[in-house]
């Protein structure tokens, strides 16, 4: 049985037991992987399913009534393209990428691309100040930053050997233009399978009572661990799921990225 089939079997078992907590506790068995990549081994496989291929994986609605949609197939292809482009720019497996974006398509594209690339993702809220960023760049060992044109000035006083990747506008010399990713080939693969225990995410905690701490997650602790979240919130294939968590916080990954897509549901965002 492939890792995709094993993951699907575990997911489907929880769907079967979604209204019977006692049986779910007694009968559910966590899949244990030595290798797993959520982008390649799950998302891309779902995107090839005729039932999902042209269905929306992501809908972002705006206050003015407009909306942006991406299908499973579109995000599958685009994330592979961005992974290829990032690799062509020098991003290597294990490199740390800070992703400081709002609720915009590029957030989901770059997250999926980073997973496929084997990079370590460090999601950051756009509320961060230059002082916050200096701390995160240093302690997070950040080598690449993906952010919007409006956030670029914050980095003028932030030292480090990182490279900025700008979304929107005309980047200054030395800053990479994310839009150039549209010209990359939509073909990318790793030289060896992603180990289940490889680091995938590093989140800085809120730092409410003391200095923010780094919390590490692997390629299975979130993608596999949030089978439990799918069970608790009752998501099923074909559902549309709205969650109001803001980008940069761990809850955003739980309920606006991994959990809906584990369930083969649509992520719905309302930018209010």
Short mmCIF file of N, CA and C in Angstrom, two decimals, residues 97-102 107 111 121-128 132-133 136-137 142 144-147 155 202-204 246-249:
data_model
loop_
_atom_site.label_atom_id
_atom_site.label_comp_id
_atom_site.label_asym_id
_atom_site.label_seq_id
_atom_site.Cartn_x
_atom_site.Cartn_y
_atom_site.Cartn_z
N UNK A 97 12.43 29.43 4.88
CA UNK A 97 11.72 30.48 4.15
C UNK A 97 10.67 31.11 5.06
N UNK A 98 10.81 32.40 5.32
CA UNK A 98 9.76 33.13 6.04
C UNK A 98 8.69 33.53 5.04
N UNK A 99 7.43 33.21 5.34
CA UNK A 99 6.32 33.58 4.48
C UNK A 99 5.45 34.58 5.23
N UNK A 100 5.52 35.85 4.81
CA UNK A 100 4.80 36.92 5.50
C UNK A 100 3.79 37.52 4.53
N UNK A 101 2.62 36.92 4.47
CA UNK A 101 1.59 37.30 3.52
C UNK A 101 0.22 37.37 4.19
N UNK A 102 -0.70 38.04 3.56
CA UNK A 102 -2.07 38.06 4.01
C UNK A 102 -2.83 36.88 3.40
N UNK A 107 -0.15 32.88 -0.80
CA UNK A 107 0.15 32.21 0.47
C UNK A 107 0.00 30.71 0.32
N UNK A 111 3.13 28.00 0.22
CA UNK A 111 3.16 26.96 1.25
C UNK A 111 3.27 25.57 0.61
N UNK A 121 9.40 26.01 6.46
CA UNK A 121 8.54 27.18 6.34
C UNK A 121 8.37 27.86 7.70
N UNK A 122 8.52 29.17 7.71
CA UNK A 122 8.35 29.95 8.93
C UNK A 122 7.27 31.01 8.65
N UNK A 123 5.99 30.66 8.84
CA UNK A 123 4.92 31.64 8.60
C UNK A 123 5.00 32.80 9.58
N UNK A 124 4.77 34.01 9.08
CA UNK A 124 4.86 35.21 9.91
C UNK A 124 3.66 36.11 9.65
N UNK A 125 3.15 36.73 10.68
CA UNK A 125 2.06 37.68 10.53
C UNK A 125 2.59 39.00 9.96
N UNK A 126 1.77 39.67 9.18
CA UNK A 126 2.17 40.97 8.63
C UNK A 126 2.17 42.06 9.71
N UNK A 127 1.75 41.72 10.92
CA UNK A 127 1.78 42.68 12.02
C UNK A 127 3.19 42.89 12.57
N UNK A 128 4.14 42.06 12.15
CA UNK A 128 5.50 42.15 12.68
C UNK A 128 6.15 43.49 12.35
N UNK A 132 10.66 42.94 15.54
CA UNK A 132 10.22 41.54 15.55
C UNK A 132 10.94 40.75 14.46
N UNK A 133 11.08 41.35 13.30
CA UNK A 133 11.68 40.66 12.17
C UNK A 133 13.16 40.38 12.40
N UNK A 136 13.28 37.28 14.44
CA UNK A 136 12.88 36.07 13.71
C UNK A 136 13.89 35.68 12.64
N UNK A 137 14.44 36.65 11.97
CA UNK A 137 15.46 36.35 10.96
C UNK A 137 16.66 35.69 11.61
N UNK A 142 16.67 32.49 8.95
CA UNK A 142 15.94 32.71 7.70
C UNK A 142 16.90 33.02 6.55
N UNK A 144 15.42 33.05 3.15
CA UNK A 144 14.55 33.60 2.10
C UNK A 144 13.30 34.16 2.76
N UNK A 145 12.77 35.24 2.19
CA UNK A 145 11.53 35.86 2.69
C UNK A 145 10.60 36.12 1.52
N UNK A 146 9.38 35.60 1.60
CA UNK A 146 8.36 35.88 0.60
C UNK A 146 7.35 36.84 1.22
N UNK A 147 7.21 38.02 0.62
CA UNK A 147 6.30 39.01 1.19
C UNK A 147 5.81 39.98 0.12
N UNK A 155 12.12 45.69 6.03
CA UNK A 155 13.36 44.92 6.05
C UNK A 155 14.60 45.79 5.83
N UNK A 202 8.34 25.88 11.26
CA UNK A 202 8.78 26.44 12.54
C UNK A 202 7.90 27.65 12.80
N UNK A 203 7.12 27.57 13.86
CA UNK A 203 6.23 28.67 14.23
C UNK A 203 6.78 29.41 15.44
N UNK A 204 6.75 30.74 15.37
CA UNK A 204 7.02 31.54 16.55
C UNK A 204 5.71 31.70 17.32
N UNK A 246 -5.94 34.26 11.32
CA UNK A 246 -5.10 35.12 10.49
C UNK A 246 -3.81 34.41 10.07
N UNK A 247 -3.30 34.70 8.88
CA UNK A 247 -2.04 34.11 8.43
C UNK A 247 -0.89 34.44 9.39
N UNK A 248 0.02 33.51 9.50
CA UNK A 248 1.17 33.70 10.38
C UNK A 248 1.04 32.99 11.70
N UNK A 249 -0.20 32.60 12.05
CA UNK A 249 -0.44 31.89 13.30
C UNK A 249 -0.74 30.43 13.00
#
